[in-house]
Amino acid sequence: MGDPPREIVAMLTRSASDWNRGDLAGFMSDYANDSLTSYVSGGHVQYGWQALYDRYQKNYFAPGKSRDSLAFDEVRVRTLTPDFAYATARFWLVRGRSVVASGPFTLVLQRQGNRWRILHDHTSADPKP
């Protein structure tokens, strides 16, 4: 049933494009829209699609905020079953020519219908120089 690694890489490529166009709804469409969707970063756990949407809206998409350009690389996908996979990669947020944030992340994904959705996102920040 398809090629999960290729499909997930394509999803992440589109997700970064959505972010860079200012399309938060498109970016968030990759996350499972339920109360158990989890996000771990900076020693904190957050549950729920809406809470994650609100976090991104406040921190990155609020009016007047300068939104940095998002890119992913070093994507590696491991298929666990036909409908479950995990991916590791790195994110880069760039403003002009300066990297403002970067780091590794791990996603747990589930195929829901004809799409992969993120069930869990654990993102770490690289240490500041």
N, CA, C and O of each residue as an XYZ file, in Angstrom:
516
protein
N       0.846     -1.187      0.000
C       0.000      0.000      0.000
C       0.885      1.243      0.000
O       1.167      1.807      1.057
N       1.311      1.657     -1.155
C       2.114      2.861     -1.252
C       3.548      2.663     -0.815
O       4.034      1.541     -0.677
N       4.201      3.772     -0.603
C       5.607      3.812     -0.201
C       5.711      4.777      0.975
O       5.967      5.964      0.775
N       5.514      4.278      2.219
C       5.475      5.176      3.377
C       6.656      6.145      3.481
O       6.423      7.332      3.709
N       7.902      5.711      3.328
C       8.985      6.702      3.429
C       8.851      7.840      2.424
O       9.017      9.006      2.782
N       8.556      7.514      1.184
C       8.393      8.553      0.153
C       7.207      9.454      0.478
O       7.297     10.673      0.338
N       6.092      8.857      0.911
C       4.888      9.628      1.239
C       5.141     10.580      2.415
O       4.678     11.720      2.400
N       5.870     10.118      3.423
C       6.123     10.956      4.605
C       7.102     12.076      4.274
O       6.932     13.199      4.748
N       8.117     11.793      3.473
C       9.030     12.851      3.032
C       8.251     13.901      2.232
O       8.462     15.100      2.415
N       7.360     13.459      1.353
C       6.543     14.397      0.573
C       5.642     15.226      1.498
O       5.461     16.423      1.276
N       5.083     14.597      2.525
C       4.239     15.315      3.483
C       5.042     16.406      4.182
O       4.563     17.531      4.322
N       6.256     16.088      4.623
C       7.086     17.073      5.319
C       7.505     18.209      4.375
O       7.576     19.365      4.793
N       7.776     17.891      3.133
C       8.118     18.922      2.148
C       6.953     19.879      1.964
O       7.145     21.095      1.957
N       5.726     19.335      1.812
C       4.546     20.175      1.679
C       4.282     20.954      2.954
O       3.878     22.115      2.899
N       4.506     20.327      4.101
C       4.283     20.981      5.394
C       5.168     22.225      5.531
O       4.692     23.277      5.957
N       6.446     22.110      5.176
C       7.346     23.268      5.229
C       6.875     24.351      4.255
O       6.951     25.539      4.569
N       6.395     23.953      3.089
C       5.874     24.936      2.124
C       4.662     25.655      2.684
O       4.523     26.867      2.526
N       3.767     24.894      3.351
C       2.593     25.525      3.975
C       3.046     26.571      4.992
O       2.552     27.699      4.995
N       3.974     26.195      5.843
C       4.495     27.118      6.869
C       5.039     28.381      6.201
O       4.713     29.502      6.593
N       5.873     28.173      5.189
C       6.548     29.298      4.541
C       5.586     30.211      3.794
O       5.900     31.378      3.562
N       4.419     29.698      3.413
C       3.372     30.521      2.786
C       2.479     31.186      3.823
O       1.618     31.992      3.469
N       2.671     30.860      5.101
C       1.827     31.422      6.146
C       0.529     30.670      6.327
O      -0.423     31.209      6.891
N       0.470     29.426      5.858
C      -0.739     28.610      5.910
C      -0.684     27.693      7.132
O      -0.317     26.523      7.022
N      -1.053     28.234      8.302
C      -1.020     27.440      9.526
C      -2.000     26.281      9.455
O      -1.684     25.188      9.925
N      -3.179     26.485      8.882
C      -4.154     25.391      8.768
C      -3.583     24.244      7.942
O      -3.761     23.079      8.298
N      -2.905     24.557      6.852
C      -2.273     23.513      6.035
C      -1.185     22.783      6.807
O      -1.109     21.555      6.786
N      -0.345     23.555      7.487
C       0.722     22.965      8.299
C       0.134     22.036      9.358
O       0.632     20.927      9.555
N      -0.916     22.479     10.035
C      -1.520     21.701     11.120
C      -2.346     20.519     10.616
O      -2.688     19.635     11.402
N      -2.671     20.484      9.334
C      -3.455     19.362      8.794
C      -2.688     18.051      8.847
O      -3.279     16.984      8.684
N      -1.380     18.116      9.073
C      -0.578     16.899      9.172
C      -0.654     16.267     10.560
O      -0.247     15.118     10.735
N      -1.160     16.986     11.529
C      -1.302     16.454     12.886
C      -2.680     15.826     13.046
O      -3.671     16.356     12.543
N      -2.744     14.694     13.749
C      -4.030     14.070     14.048
C      -4.862     15.055     14.865
O      -4.409     15.569     15.888
N      -6.067     15.307     14.407
C      -6.915     16.320     15.043
C      -7.715     15.668     16.172
O      -8.907     15.395     16.032
N      -7.034     15.425     17.292
C      -7.710     14.864     18.458
C      -7.006     15.297     19.736
O      -5.955     15.936     19.696
N      -7.592     14.944     20.852
C      -7.086     15.398     22.152
C      -5.859     14.634     22.622
O      -5.223     15.045     23.593
N      -5.506     13.536     21.966
C      -4.347     12.745     22.380
C      -3.079     13.073     21.600
O      -2.000     12.598     21.953
N      -3.192     13.874     20.554
C      -2.002     14.287     19.813
C      -1.062     14.962     20.800
O      -1.475     15.832     21.567
N       0.212     14.554     20.776
C       1.142     15.069     21.782
C       2.350     15.725     21.135
O       2.787     15.366     20.041
N       2.874     16.717     21.874
C       4.035     17.476     21.438
C       4.938     17.643     22.657
O       4.499     18.117     23.705
N       6.192     17.252     22.513
C       7.168     17.354     23.593
C       8.297     18.259     23.122
O       8.856     18.065     22.043
N       8.625     19.252     23.948
C       9.738     20.144     23.642
C      10.122     20.889     24.909
O       9.262     21.253     25.711
N      11.406     21.110     25.082
C      11.883     21.907     26.205
C      11.459     21.374     27.564
O      11.250     22.149     28.497
N      11.332     20.063     27.682
C      10.965     19.465     28.955
C       9.488     19.514     29.279
O       9.087     19.180     30.394
N       8.660     19.930     28.309
C       7.217     20.033     28.532
C       6.464     19.142     27.550
O       6.900     18.944     26.415
N       5.331     18.606     27.999
C       4.447     17.816     27.155
C       3.143     18.575     26.995
O       2.587     19.085     27.968
N       2.667     18.647     25.782
C       1.399     19.306     25.503
C       0.522     18.316     24.757
O       0.987     17.621     23.853
N      -0.749     18.252     25.137
C      -1.693     17.327     24.502
C      -2.783     18.103     23.792
O      -3.231     19.152     24.256
N      -3.195     17.570     22.665
C      -4.344     18.093     21.944
C      -3.973     18.917     20.736
O      -3.098     19.782     20.788
N      -4.668     18.625     19.632
C      -4.433     19.346     18.387
C      -4.673     20.835     18.572
O      -3.875     21.655     18.118
N      -5.770     21.192     19.239
C      -6.108     22.607     19.385
C      -5.054     23.353     20.199
O      -4.703     24.484     19.864
N      -4.550     22.736     21.260
C      -3.510     23.381     22.070
C      -2.247     23.608     21.239
O      -1.591     24.641     21.370
N      -1.910     22.643     20.390
C      -0.734     22.794     19.531
C      -0.969     23.894     18.487
O      -0.085     24.709     18.225
N      -2.154     23.908     17.903
C      -2.499     24.974     16.951
C      -2.361     26.338     17.621
O      -1.753     27.253     17.066
N      -2.933     26.466     18.825
C      -2.879     27.742     19.541
C      -1.446     28.148     19.846
O      -1.110     29.331     19.779
N      -0.591     27.176     20.183
C       0.825     27.454     20.464
C       1.515     28.025     19.217
O       2.199     29.047     19.286
N       1.323     27.345     18.076
C       1.939     27.836     16.842
C       1.378     29.201     16.455
O       2.123     30.076     16.013
N       0.078     29.386     16.618
C      -0.545     30.671     16.277
C       0.083     31.788     17.107
O       0.461     32.825     16.563
N       0.194     31.588     18.391
C       0.726     32.615     19.294
C       2.212     32.880     19.045
O       2.637     34.033     18.974
N       2.994     31.812     18.914
C       4.446     31.963     18.856
C       5.003     32.279     17.471
O       6.084     32.857     17.358
N       4.279     31.907     16.419
C       4.855     32.051     15.083
C       3.957     32.751     14.062
O       4.459     33.282     13.072
N       2.637     32.762     14.281
C       1.733     33.270     13.251
C       0.892     34.460     13.720
O       0.006     34.908     12.993
N       1.154     34.971     14.908
C       0.374     36.108     15.414
C       0.634     37.327     14.534
O       1.733     37.485     14.001
N      -0.370     38.191     14.378
C      -0.175     39.406     13.581
C       1.024     40.206     14.100
O       1.172     40.426     15.302
N       1.865     40.629     13.173
C       3.037     41.410     13.532
C       4.268     40.575     13.838
O       5.377     41.107     13.896
N       4.090     39.269     14.035
C       5.239     38.391     14.286
C       5.995     38.195     12.983
O       5.390     38.063     11.919
N       7.328     38.175     13.070
C       8.068     37.831     11.861
C       8.204     36.317     11.853
O       8.749     35.726     12.785
N       7.710     35.705     10.804
C       7.725     34.249     10.698
C       8.965     33.834      9.939
O       9.252     34.326      8.848
N       9.679     32.930     10.540
C      10.913     32.454      9.936
C      10.612     31.376      8.903
O       9.564     30.732      8.942
N      11.545     31.193      7.986
C      11.418     30.173      6.955
C      11.779     28.813      7.547
O      12.777     28.685      8.255
N      10.960     27.796      7.253
C      11.136     26.451      7.809
C      11.646     25.500      6.740
O      11.183     25.518      5.600
N      12.603     24.675      7.123
C      13.093     23.613      6.241
C      13.378     22.378      7.085
O      13.694     22.474      8.271
N      13.259     21.225      6.453
C      13.590     19.950      7.091
C      14.673     19.274      6.279
O      14.711     19.395      5.054
N      15.554     18.561      6.962
C      16.513     17.715      6.253
C      16.859     16.507      7.117
O      16.357     16.352      8.231
N      17.723     15.665      6.581
C      18.146     14.427      7.244
C      16.949     13.558      7.641
O      16.967     12.912      8.688
N      15.915     13.548      6.805
C      14.704     12.777      7.112
C      14.982     11.288      6.925
O      15.475     10.855      5.883
N      14.658     10.529      7.943
C      14.751      9.064      7.910
C      13.415      8.524      8.399
O      12.907      8.956      9.434
N      12.849      7.584      7.659
C      11.553      7.014      8.005
C      11.706      5.517      8.207
O      12.359      4.829      7.423
N      11.093      5.029      9.268
C      11.054      3.584      9.504
C       9.593      3.166      9.566
O       8.841      3.632     10.423
N       9.198      2.290      8.659
C       7.840      1.768      8.637
C       7.744      0.671      9.684
O       8.535     -0.272      9.676
N       6.775      0.792     10.586
C       6.581     -0.206     11.642
C       5.529     -1.233     11.239
O       5.715     -2.431     11.453
N       4.432     -0.771     10.662
C       3.369     -1.609     10.098
C       2.893     -0.862      8.861
O       3.367      0.245      8.605
N       1.972     -1.426      8.083
C       1.495     -0.669      6.920
C       0.872      0.688      7.288
O       0.817      1.591      6.454
N       0.403      0.831      8.538
C      -0.276      2.066      8.931
C       0.432      2.871     10.008
O      -0.090      3.897     10.444
N       1.604      2.436     10.447
C       2.344      3.173     11.468
C       3.807      3.292     11.066
O       4.392      2.367     10.503
N       4.384      4.449     11.368
C       5.796      4.692     11.055
C       6.319      5.734     12.027
O       5.554      6.431     12.694
N       7.626      5.823     12.088
C       8.214      6.966     12.781
C       9.268      7.565     11.880
O       9.846      6.898     11.022
N       9.501      8.849     12.102
C      10.475      9.577     11.298
C      11.360     10.394     12.221
O      10.898     10.934     13.226
N      12.622     10.478     11.873
C      13.539     11.399     12.533
C      14.058     12.352     11.464
O      14.204     11.984     10.298
N      14.329     13.564     11.877
C      14.806     14.575     10.937
C      15.349     15.752     11.732
O      15.411     15.719     12.961
N      15.737     16.783     11.012
C      16.160     18.047     11.616
C      15.305     19.163     11.031
O      14.928     19.129      9.860
N      15.005     20.154     11.870
C      14.314     21.345     11.399
C      15.283     22.515     11.439
O      16.238     22.537     12.216
N      15.009     23.478     10.581
C      15.780     24.723     10.522
C      14.801     25.867     10.377
O      13.981     25.867      9.459
N      14.872     26.837     11.264
C      14.133     28.092     11.112
C      15.162     29.165     10.783
O      16.110     29.387     11.537
N      14.963     29.821      9.657
C      15.941     30.783      9.148
C      15.262     32.130      8.950
O      14.163     32.215      8.402
N      15.933     33.178      9.403
C      15.482     34.560      9.189
C      16.581     35.250      8.399
O      17.695     35.432      8.889
N      16.257     35.629      7.180
C      17.293     36.209      6.318
C      18.339     35.141      6.032
O      18.050     34.105      5.433
N      19.555     35.418      6.475
C      20.633     34.436      6.295
C      21.050     33.804      7.620
O      22.048     33.087      7.681
N      20.288     34.068      8.678
C      20.652     33.573     10.001
C      19.727     32.454     10.450
O      18.506     32.552     10.328
N      20.324     31.397     10.969
C      19.551     30.318     11.576
C      19.145     30.790     12.968
O      19.999     31.090     13.802
N      17.826     30.855     13.218
C      17.349     31.309     14.524
C      17.004     30.141     15.439
O      16.964     30.302     16.659
N      16.755     28.971     14.865
C      16.506     27.769     15.663
C      16.701     26.559     14.764
O      16.440     26.601     13.562
N      17.164     25.487     15.377
C      17.344     24.235     14.650
C      17.370     23.112     15.669
O      17.528     23.342     16.868
N      17.214     21.896     15.175
C      17.314     20.763     16.068
C      16.688     19.512     15.488
O      16.028     19.547     14.449
N      16.910     18.404     16.182
C      16.340     17.137     15.733
C      14.915     16.959     16.245
O      14.526     17.536     17.259
N      14.154     16.155     15.527
C      12.817     15.807     15.994
C      12.479     14.385     15.589
O      13.060     13.827     14.658
N      11.536     13.819     16.303
C      11.009     12.488     16.020
C       9.502     12.590     15.936
O       8.863     13.219     16.780
N       8.937     11.967     14.914
C       7.493     11.924     14.736
C       7.021     10.476     14.763
O       7.672      9.594     14.204
N       5.896     10.237     15.410
C       5.187      8.962     15.312
C       3.973      9.253     14.439
O       3.196     10.162     14.730
N       3.814      8.484     13.376
C       2.769      8.759     12.389
C       1.858      7.559     12.183
O       2.262      6.409     12.358
N       0.611      7.856     11.804
C      -0.370      6.832     11.480
C      -1.024      7.198     10.156
O      -1.370      8.354      9.911
N      -1.186      6.187      9.307
C      -1.947      6.411      8.077
C      -3.412      6.472      8.466
O      -3.944      5.535      9.060
N      -4.058      7.571      8.129
C      -5.491      7.742      8.393
C      -6.140      8.037      7.049
O      -5.978      9.126      6.497
N      -6.866      7.075      6.534
C      -7.415      7.204      5.184
C      -6.278      7.188      4.188
O      -5.481      6.250      4.172
N      -6.190      8.210      3.358
C      -5.129      8.253      2.348
C      -3.978      9.177      2.736
O      -3.153      9.530      1.895
N      -3.922      9.573      4.026
C      -2.873     10.502      4.484
C      -2.178      9.967      5.707
O      -2.738      9.183      6.473
N      -0.946     10.404      5.878
C      -0.228     10.168      7.124
C      -0.510     11.344      8.055
O      -0.526     12.497      7.622
N      -0.730     11.048      9.331
C      -0.968     12.081     10.346
C       0.020     11.877     11.492
O       0.378     10.750     11.836
N       0.444     12.985     12.064
C       1.377     12.951     13.187
C       0.578     12.737     14.474
O      -0.322     13.512     14.799
N       0.926     11.667     15.201
C       0.314     11.385     16.497
C       1.134     11.992     17.625
O       0.596     12.423     18.645
N       2.451     12.019     17.421
C       3.365     12.485     18.453
C       4.556     13.168     17.801
O       5.095     12.675     16.810
N       4.966     14.300     18.355
C       6.083     15.091     17.843
C       6.971     15.419     19.041
O       6.530     16.076     19.984
N       8.211     14.966     19.002
C       9.186     15.295     20.054
C      10.286     16.087     19.368
O      11.061     15.544     18.581
N      10.346     17.375     19.675
C      11.283     18.289     19.048
C      12.283     18.806     20.071
O      11.903     19.222     21.166
N      13.559     18.778     19.711
C      14.626     19.296     20.574
C      15.327     20.449     19.873
O      15.432     20.478     18.647
N      15.794     21.380     20.655
C      16.536     22.506     20.089
C      18.036     22.229     20.215
O      18.505     21.704     21.225
N      18.760     22.588     19.183
C      20.224     22.521     19.282
C      20.687     23.509     20.345
O      20.052     24.545     20.541
N      21.784     23.204     21.033
C      22.311     24.160     22.016
C      22.701     25.465     21.329
O      23.167     25.464     20.189
N      22.507     26.562     22.024
C      22.929     27.864     21.492
C      24.438     27.956     21.568
O      25.036     27.550     22.565
N      25.071     28.494     20.511
C      26.558     28.585     20.516
C      27.065     29.529     21.592
O      28.274     29.716     21.729
